[in-house]
PDB file of C-alpha atoms and ligand atoms in Angstrom:
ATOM      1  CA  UNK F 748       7.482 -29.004 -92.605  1.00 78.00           C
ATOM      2  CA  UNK F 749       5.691 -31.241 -90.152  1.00 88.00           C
ATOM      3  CA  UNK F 750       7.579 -33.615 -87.474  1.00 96.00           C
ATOM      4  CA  UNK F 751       7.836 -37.102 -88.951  1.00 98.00           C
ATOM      5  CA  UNK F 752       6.513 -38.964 -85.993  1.00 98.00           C
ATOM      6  CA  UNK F 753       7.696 -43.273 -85.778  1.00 98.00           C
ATOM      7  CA  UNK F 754       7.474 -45.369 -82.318  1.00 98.00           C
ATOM      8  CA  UNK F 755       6.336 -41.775 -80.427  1.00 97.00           C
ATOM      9  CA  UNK F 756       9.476 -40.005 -81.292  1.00 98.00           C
ATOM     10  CA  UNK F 757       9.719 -36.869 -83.849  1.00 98.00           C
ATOM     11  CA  UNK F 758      12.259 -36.961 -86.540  1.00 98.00           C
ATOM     12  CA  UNK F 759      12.938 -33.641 -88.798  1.00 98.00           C
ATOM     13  CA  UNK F 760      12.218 -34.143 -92.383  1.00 98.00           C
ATOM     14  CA  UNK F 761      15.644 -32.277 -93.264  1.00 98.00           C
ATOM     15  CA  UNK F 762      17.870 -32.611 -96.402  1.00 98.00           C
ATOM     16  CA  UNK F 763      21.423 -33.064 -95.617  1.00 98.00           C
ATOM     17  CA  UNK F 764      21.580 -29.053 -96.612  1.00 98.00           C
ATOM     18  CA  UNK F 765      18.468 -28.177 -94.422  1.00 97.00           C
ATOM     19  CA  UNK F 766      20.170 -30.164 -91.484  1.00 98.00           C
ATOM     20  CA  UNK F 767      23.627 -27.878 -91.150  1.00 98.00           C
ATOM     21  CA  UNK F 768      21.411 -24.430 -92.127  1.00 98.00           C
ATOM     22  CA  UNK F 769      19.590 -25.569 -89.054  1.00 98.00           C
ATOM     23  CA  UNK F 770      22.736 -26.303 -87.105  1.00 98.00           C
ATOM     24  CA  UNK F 771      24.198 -23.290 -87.863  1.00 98.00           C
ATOM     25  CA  UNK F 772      20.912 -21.506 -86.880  1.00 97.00           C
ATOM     26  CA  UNK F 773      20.566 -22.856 -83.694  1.00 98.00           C
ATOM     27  CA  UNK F 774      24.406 -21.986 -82.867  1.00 98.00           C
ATOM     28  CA  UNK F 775      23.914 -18.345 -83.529  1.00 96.00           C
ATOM     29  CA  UNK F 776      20.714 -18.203 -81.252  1.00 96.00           C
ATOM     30  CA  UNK F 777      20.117 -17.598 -77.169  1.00 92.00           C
ATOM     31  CA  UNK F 778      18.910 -20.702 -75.796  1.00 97.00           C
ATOM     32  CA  UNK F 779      21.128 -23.762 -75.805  1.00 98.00           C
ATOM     33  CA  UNK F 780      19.952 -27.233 -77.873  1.00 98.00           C
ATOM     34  CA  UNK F 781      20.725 -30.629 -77.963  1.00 98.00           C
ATOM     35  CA  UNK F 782      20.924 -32.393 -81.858  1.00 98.00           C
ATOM     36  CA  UNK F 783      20.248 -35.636 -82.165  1.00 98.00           C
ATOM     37  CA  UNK F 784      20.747 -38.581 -85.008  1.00 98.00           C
ATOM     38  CA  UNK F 785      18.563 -41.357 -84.071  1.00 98.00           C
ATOM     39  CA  UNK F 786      18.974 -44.793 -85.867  1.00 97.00           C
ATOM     40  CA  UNK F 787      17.093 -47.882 -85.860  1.00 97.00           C
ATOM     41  CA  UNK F 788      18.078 -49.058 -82.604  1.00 97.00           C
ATOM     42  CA  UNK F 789      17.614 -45.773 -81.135  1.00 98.00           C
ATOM     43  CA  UNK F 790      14.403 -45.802 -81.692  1.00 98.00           C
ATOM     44  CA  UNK F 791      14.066 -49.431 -80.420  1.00 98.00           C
ATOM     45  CA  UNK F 792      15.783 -48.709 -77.020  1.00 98.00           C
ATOM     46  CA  UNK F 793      13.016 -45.962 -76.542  1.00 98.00           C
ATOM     47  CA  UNK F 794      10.302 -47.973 -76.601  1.00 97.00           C
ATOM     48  CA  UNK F 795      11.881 -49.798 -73.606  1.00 97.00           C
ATOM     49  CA  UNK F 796      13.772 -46.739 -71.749  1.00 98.00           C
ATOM     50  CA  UNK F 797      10.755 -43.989 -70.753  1.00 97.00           C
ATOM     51  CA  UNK F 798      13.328 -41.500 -69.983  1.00 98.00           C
ATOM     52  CA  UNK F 799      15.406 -41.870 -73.104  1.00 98.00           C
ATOM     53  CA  UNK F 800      12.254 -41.834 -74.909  1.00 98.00           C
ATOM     54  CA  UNK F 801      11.483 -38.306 -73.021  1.00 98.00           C
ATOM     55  CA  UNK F 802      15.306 -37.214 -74.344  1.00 98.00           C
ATOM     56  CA  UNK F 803      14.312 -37.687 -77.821  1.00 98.00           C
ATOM     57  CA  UNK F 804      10.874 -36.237 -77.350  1.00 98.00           C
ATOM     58  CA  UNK F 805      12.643 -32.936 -76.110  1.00 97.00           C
ATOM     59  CA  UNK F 806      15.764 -32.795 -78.219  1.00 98.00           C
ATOM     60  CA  UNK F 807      15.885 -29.926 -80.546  1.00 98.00           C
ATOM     61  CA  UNK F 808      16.804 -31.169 -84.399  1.00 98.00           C
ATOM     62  CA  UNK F 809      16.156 -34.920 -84.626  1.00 98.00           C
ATOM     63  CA  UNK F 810      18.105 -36.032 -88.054  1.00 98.00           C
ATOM     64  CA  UNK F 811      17.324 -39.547 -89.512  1.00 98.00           C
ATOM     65  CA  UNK F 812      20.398 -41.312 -89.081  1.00 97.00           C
ATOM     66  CA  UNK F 813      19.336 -44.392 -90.777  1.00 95.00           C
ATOM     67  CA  UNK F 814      17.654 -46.107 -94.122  1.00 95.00           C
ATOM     68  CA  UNK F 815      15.259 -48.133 -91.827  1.00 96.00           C
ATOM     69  CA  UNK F 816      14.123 -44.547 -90.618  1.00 98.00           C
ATOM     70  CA  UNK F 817      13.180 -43.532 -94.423  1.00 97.00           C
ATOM     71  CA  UNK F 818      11.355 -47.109 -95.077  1.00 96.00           C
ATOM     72  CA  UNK F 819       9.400 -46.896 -91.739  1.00 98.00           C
ATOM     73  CA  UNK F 820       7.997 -43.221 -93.060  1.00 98.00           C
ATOM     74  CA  UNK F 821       7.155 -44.434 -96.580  1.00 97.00           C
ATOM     75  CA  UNK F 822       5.442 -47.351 -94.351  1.00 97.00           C
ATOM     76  CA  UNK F 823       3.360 -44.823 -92.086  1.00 97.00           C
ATOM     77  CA  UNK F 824       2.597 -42.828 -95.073  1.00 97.00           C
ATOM     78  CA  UNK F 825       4.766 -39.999 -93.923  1.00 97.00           C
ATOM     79  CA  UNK F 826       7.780 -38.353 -95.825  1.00 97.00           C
ATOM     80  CA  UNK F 827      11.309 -38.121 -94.868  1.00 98.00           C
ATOM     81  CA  UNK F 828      13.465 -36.283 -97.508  1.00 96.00           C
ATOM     82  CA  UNK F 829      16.819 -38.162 -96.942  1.00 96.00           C
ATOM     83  CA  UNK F 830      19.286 -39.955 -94.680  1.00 96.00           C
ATOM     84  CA  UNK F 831      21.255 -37.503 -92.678  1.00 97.00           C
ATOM     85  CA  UNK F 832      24.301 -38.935 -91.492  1.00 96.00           C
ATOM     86  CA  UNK F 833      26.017 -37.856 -87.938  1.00 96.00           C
ATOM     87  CA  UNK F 834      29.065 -38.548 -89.326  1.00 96.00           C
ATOM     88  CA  UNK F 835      28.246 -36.581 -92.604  1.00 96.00           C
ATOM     89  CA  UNK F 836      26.632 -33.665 -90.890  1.00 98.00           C
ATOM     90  CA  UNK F 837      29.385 -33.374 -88.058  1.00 98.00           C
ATOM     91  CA  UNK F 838      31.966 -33.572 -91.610  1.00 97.00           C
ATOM     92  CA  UNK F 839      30.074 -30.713 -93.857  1.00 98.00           C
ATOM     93  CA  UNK F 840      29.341 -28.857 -90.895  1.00 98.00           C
ATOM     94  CA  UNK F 841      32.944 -28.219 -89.646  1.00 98.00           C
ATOM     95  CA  UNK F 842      33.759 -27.276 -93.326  1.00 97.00           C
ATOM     96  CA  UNK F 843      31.723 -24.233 -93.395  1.00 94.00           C
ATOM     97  CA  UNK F 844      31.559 -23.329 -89.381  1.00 96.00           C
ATOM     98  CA  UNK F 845      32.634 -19.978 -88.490  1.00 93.00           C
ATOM     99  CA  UNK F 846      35.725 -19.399 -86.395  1.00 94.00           C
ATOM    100  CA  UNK F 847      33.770 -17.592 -83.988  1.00 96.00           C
ATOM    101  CA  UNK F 848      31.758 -21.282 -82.756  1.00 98.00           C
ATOM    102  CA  UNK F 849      34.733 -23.275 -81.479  1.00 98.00           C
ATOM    103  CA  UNK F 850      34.268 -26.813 -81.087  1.00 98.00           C
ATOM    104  CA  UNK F 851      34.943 -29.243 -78.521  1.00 98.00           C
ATOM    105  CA  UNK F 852      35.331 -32.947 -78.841  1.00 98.00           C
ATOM    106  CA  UNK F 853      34.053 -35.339 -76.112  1.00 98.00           C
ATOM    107  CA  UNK F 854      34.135 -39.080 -75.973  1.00 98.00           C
ATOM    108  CA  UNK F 855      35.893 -42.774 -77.832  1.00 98.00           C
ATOM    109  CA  UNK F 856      38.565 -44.306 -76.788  1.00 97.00           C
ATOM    110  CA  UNK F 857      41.722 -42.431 -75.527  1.00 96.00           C
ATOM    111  CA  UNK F 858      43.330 -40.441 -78.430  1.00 96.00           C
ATOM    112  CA  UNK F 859      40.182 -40.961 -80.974  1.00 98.00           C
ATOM    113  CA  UNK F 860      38.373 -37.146 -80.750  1.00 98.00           C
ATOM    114  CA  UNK F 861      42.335 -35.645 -80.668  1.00 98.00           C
ATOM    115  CA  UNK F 862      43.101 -37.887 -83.897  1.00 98.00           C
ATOM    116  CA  UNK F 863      39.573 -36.846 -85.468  1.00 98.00           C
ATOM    117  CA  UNK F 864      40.121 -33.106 -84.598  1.00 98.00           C
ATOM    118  CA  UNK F 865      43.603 -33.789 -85.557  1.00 98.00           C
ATOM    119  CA  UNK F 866      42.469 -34.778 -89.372  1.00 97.00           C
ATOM    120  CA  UNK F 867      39.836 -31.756 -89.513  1.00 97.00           C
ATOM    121  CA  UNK F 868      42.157 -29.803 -88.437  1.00 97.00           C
ATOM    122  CA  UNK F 869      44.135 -30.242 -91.497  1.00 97.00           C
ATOM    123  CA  UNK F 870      41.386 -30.127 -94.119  1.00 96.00           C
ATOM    124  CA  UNK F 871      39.564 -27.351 -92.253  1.00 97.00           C
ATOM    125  CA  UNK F 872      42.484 -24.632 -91.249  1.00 96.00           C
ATOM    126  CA  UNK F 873      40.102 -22.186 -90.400  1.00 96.00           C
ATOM    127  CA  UNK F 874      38.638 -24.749 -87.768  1.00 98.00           C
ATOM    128  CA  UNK F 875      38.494 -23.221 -84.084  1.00 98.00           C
ATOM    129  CA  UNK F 876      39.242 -26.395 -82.018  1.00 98.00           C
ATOM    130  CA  UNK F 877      38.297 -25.639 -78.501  1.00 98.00           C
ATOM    131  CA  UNK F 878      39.716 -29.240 -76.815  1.00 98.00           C
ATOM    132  CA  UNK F 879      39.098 -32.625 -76.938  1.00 98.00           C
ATOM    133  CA  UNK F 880      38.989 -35.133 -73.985  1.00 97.00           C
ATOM    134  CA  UNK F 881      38.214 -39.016 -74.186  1.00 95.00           C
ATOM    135  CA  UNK F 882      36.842 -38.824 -70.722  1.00 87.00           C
ATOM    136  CA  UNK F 883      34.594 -41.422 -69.325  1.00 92.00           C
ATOM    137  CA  UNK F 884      30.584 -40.195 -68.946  1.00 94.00           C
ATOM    138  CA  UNK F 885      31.224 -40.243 -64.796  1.00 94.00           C
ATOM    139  CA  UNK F 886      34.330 -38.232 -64.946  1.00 95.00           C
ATOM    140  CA  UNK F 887      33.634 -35.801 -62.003  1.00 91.00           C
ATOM    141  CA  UNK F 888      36.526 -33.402 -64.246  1.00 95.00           C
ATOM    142  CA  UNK F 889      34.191 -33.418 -67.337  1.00 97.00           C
ATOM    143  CA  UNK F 890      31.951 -29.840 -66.790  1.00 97.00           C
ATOM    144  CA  UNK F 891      35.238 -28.076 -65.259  1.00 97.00           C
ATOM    145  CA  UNK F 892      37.161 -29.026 -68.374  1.00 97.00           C
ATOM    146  CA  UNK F 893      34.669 -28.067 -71.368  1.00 98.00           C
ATOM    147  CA  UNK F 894      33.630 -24.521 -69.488  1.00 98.00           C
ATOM    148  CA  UNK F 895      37.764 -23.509 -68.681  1.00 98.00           C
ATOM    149  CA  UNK F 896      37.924 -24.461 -73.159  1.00 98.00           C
ATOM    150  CA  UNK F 897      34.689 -22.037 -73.489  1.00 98.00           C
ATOM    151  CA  UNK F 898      33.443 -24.043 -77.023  1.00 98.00           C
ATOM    152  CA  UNK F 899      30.170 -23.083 -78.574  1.00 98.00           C
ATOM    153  CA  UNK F 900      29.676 -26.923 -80.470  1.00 98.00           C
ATOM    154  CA  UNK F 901      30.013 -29.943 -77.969  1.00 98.00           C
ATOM    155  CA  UNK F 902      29.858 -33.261 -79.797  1.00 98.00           C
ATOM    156  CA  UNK F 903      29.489 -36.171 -77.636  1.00 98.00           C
ATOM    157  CA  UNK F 904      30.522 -39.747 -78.673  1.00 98.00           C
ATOM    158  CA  UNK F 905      29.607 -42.241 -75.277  1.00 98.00           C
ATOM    159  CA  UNK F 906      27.005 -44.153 -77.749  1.00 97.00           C
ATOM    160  CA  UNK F 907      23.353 -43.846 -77.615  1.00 97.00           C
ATOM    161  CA  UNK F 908      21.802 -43.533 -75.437  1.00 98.00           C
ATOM    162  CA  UNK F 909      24.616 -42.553 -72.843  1.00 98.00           C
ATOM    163  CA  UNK F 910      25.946 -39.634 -75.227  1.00 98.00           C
ATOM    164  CA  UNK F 911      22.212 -38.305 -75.134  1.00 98.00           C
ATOM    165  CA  UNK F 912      21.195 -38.680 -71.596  1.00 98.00           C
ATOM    166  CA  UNK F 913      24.489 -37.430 -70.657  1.00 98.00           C
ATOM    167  CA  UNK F 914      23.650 -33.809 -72.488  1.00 98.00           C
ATOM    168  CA  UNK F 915      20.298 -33.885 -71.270  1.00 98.00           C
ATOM    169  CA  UNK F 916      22.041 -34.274 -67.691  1.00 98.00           C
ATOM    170  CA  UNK F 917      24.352 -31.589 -67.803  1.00 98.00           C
ATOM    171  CA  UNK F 918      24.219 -29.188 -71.115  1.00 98.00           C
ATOM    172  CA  UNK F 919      22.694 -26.210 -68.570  1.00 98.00           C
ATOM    173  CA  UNK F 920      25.849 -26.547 -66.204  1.00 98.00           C
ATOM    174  CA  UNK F 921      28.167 -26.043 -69.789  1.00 98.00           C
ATOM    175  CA  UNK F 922      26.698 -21.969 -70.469  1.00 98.00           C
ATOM    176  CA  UNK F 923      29.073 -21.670 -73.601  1.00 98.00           C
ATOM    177  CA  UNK F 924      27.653 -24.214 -75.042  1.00 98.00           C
ATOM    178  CA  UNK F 925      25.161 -23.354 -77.652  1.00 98.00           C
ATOM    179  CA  UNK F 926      24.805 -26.838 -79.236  1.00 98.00           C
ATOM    180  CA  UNK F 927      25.454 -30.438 -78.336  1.00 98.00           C
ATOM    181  CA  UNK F 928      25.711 -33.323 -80.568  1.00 98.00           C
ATOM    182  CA  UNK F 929      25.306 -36.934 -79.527  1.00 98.00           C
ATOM    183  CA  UNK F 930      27.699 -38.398 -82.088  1.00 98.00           C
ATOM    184  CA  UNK F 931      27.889 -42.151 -82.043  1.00 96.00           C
ATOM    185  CA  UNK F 932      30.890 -43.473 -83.908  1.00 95.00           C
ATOM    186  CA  UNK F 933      31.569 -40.543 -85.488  1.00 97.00           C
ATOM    187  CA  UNK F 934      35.109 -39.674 -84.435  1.00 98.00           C
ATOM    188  CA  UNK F 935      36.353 -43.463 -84.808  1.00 96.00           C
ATOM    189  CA  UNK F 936      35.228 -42.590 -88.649  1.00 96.00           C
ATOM    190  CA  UNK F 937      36.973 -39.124 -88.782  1.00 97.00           C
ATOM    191  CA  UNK F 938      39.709 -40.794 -87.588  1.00 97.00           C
ATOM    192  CA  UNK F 939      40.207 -43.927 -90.000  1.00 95.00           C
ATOM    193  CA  UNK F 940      39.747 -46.058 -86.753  1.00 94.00           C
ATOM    194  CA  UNK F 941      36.260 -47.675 -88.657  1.00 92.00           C
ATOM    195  CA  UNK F 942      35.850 -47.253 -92.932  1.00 92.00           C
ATOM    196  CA  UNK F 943      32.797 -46.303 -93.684  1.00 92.00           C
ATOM    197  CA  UNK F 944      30.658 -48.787 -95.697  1.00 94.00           C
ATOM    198  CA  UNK F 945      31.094 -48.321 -99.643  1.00 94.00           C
ATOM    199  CA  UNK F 946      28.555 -45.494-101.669  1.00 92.00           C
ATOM    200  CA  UNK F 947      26.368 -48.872-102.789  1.00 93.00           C
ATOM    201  CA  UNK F 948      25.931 -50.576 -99.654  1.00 93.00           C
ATOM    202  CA  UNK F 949      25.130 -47.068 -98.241  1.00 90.00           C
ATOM    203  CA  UNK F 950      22.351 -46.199-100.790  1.00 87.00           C
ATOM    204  CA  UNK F 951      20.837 -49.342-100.513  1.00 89.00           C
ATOM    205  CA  UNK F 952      21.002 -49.302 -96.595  1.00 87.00           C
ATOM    206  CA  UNK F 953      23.355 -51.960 -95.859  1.00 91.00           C
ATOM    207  CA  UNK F 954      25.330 -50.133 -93.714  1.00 89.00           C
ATOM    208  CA  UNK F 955      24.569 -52.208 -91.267  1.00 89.00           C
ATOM    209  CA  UNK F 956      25.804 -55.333 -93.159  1.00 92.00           C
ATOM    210  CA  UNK F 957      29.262 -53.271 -93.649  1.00 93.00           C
ATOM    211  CA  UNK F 958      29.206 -52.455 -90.375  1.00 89.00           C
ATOM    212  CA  UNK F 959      28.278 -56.441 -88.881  1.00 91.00           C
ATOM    213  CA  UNK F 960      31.112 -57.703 -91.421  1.00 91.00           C
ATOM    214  CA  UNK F 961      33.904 -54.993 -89.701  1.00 89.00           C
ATOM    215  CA  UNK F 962      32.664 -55.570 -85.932  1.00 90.00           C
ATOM    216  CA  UNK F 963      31.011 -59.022 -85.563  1.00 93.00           C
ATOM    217  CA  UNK F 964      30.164 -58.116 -81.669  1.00 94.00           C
ATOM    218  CA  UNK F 965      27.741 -55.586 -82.663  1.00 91.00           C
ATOM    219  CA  UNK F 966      25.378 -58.978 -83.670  1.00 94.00           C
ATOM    220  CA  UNK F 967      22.773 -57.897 -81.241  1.00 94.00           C
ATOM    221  CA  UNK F 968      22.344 -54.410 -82.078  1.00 92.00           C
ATOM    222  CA  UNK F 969      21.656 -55.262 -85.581  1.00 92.00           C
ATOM    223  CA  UNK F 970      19.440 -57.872 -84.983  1.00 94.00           C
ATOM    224  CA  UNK F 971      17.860 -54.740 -82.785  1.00 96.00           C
ATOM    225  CA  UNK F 972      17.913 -52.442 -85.959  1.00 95.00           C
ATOM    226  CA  UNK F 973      17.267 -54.454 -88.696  1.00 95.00           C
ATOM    227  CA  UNK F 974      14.492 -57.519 -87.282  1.00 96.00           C
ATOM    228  CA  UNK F 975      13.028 -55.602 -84.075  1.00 97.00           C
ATOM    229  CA  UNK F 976      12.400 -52.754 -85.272  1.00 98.00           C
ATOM    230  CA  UNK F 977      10.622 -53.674 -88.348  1.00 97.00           C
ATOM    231  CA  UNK F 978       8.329 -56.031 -86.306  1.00 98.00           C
ATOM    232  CA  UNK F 979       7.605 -52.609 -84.151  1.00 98.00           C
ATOM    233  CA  UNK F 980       7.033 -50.691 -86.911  1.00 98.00           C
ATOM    234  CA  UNK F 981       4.562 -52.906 -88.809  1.00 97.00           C
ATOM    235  CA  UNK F 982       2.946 -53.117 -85.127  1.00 97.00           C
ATOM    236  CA  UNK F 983       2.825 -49.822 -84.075  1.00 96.00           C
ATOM    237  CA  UNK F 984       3.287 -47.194 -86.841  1.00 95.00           C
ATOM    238  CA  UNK F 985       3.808 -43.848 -85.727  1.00 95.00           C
ATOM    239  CA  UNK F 986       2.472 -44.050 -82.018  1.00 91.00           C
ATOM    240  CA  UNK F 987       4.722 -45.197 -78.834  1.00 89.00           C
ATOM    241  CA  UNK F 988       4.528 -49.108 -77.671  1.00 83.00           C
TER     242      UNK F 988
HETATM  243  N1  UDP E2391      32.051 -44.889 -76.215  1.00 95.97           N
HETATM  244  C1  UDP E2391      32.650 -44.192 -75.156  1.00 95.97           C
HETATM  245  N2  UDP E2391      32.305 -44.514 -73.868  1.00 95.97           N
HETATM  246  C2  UDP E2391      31.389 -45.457 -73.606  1.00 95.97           C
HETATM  247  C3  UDP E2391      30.770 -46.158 -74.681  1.00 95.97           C
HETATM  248  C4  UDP E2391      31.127 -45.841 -75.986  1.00 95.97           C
HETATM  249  O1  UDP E2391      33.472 -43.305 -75.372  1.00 95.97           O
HETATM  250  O2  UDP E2391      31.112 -45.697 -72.418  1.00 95.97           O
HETATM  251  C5  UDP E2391      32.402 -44.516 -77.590  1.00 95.97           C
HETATM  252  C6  UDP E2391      32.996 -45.605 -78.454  1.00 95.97           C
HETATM  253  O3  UDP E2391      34.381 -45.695 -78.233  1.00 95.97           O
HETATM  254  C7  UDP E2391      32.684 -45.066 -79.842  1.00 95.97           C
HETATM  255  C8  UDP E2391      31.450 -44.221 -79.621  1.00 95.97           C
HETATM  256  O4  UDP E2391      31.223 -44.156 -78.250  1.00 95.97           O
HETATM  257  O5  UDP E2391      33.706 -44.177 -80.254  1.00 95.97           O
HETATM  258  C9  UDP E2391      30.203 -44.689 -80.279  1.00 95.97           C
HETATM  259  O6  UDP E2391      30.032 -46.028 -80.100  1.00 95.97           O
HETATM  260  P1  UDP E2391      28.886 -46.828 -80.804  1.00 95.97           P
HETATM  261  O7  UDP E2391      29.497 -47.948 -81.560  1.00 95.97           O
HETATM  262  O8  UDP E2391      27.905 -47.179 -79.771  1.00 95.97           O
HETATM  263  O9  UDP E2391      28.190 -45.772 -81.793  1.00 95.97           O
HETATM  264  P2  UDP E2391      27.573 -45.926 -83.252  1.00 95.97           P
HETATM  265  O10 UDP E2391      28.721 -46.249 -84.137  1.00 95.97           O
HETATM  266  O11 UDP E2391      26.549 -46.973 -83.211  1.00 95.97           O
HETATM  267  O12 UDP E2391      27.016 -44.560 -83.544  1.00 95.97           O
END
């Protein structure tokens, strides 16, 4: 199925299925890929960051993260299927993952990915953690860690765009690594740190109100997702700014 394309940057037209089939794919082929979930306010920073914008133009499975995604489609007369979650993918996909693709969690704030692992550990026995480190982005220790814990998945939670840039920067130095996943808040969900928003909110795509009641600082982002990028939309459809 074609590339959706919104603001100059392709998003996969996956079903929540379609998206860990893919995943799964792409972790039992040669060459390494980067997965990415872009939101609203991804797609607003890229308009403004040229090499972010380059990031997303490369990446190799770009799932639509957000409601505002599906709306701007319908808008441009283009089709996405469904949301795709990060935190749902990262969730169905480490149900099902084989023991032979262990997984290694990088990013939040100290203890988050070893309390999220911690929890899928538990529903997911057969799970293959690899490590998990809460390191900062400029950590000089980062590469030598992941490569001595040899995982196949690397999810990545620094925020977008940091997370993304980050595995654009330095998945060839990590040669075990078959796929890497710029995560967002994930873990801080998989770890009860952050609820997510109720199944009505989320079908209507207020997430972001949910999310604006539980962390009033993230004001400016949202304004970001949910009034700029809208007014970008409506003003430039599919192409780039
Ligand atoms: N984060 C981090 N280092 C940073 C910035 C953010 O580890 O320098 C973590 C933060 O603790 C959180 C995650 O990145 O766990 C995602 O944050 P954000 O709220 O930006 O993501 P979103 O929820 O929007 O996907």
């Amino acid at each position: 199925m074609n590339r959706v394309l919104l603001l100059g940057v392709p998003i996969d037209p996956l079903t929540r299925i379609d998206a860990i089939v893919r995943i799964k794919n792409l972790l039992g082929a040669e060459r390494q890929s980067h997965v990415m979930t872009p939101n609203n306010e991804m797609l607003v920073e890229a308009t403004k960051n040229p090499a972010f914008r380059s990031v997303l133009q490369k990446s190799h499975l770009n799932l639509p993260d957000s409601m505002g995604l599906l709306f701007a489609a319908r808008w441009t007369h283009q089709t996405l299927q469904e949301r795709v979650p990060g935190v749902d993918t990262v969730e169905a996909l480490l149900k099902t993952i084989s023991s032979e693709h262990p997984v290694y969690f990088l990013g939040a704030a100290e203890g988050v990915a070893q309390q999220a692992a911690s929890a899928l550990q538990v529903k997911n026995p057969h799970l293959k953690i690899a490590g998990t480190f809460s390191g900062h982005p400029n950590d000089s220790t980062l590469i030598e860690r992941i490569n001595a814990a040899k995982p196949h998945l690397l999810l990545v939670a620094f925020g977008a765009p940091k997370q993304d840039m980050w595995i654009d920067q330095h998945l060839k130095n990590l040669p075990t690594v078959r796929v890497a996943m710029g995560v967002g808040g994930t873990f801080d969900f998989l770890a009860g740190k952050i609820k997510r928003a109720p199944a009505f909110m989320r079908s209507l795509g207020l997430e972001w109100l949910w999310r604006l009641l539980q962390e009033p600082r993230r004001i400016g982002r949202i304004w970001r997702a949910v009034i700029v990028f809208p007014v970008l939309i409506l003003r430039f459809g599919s192409k780039a700014r």
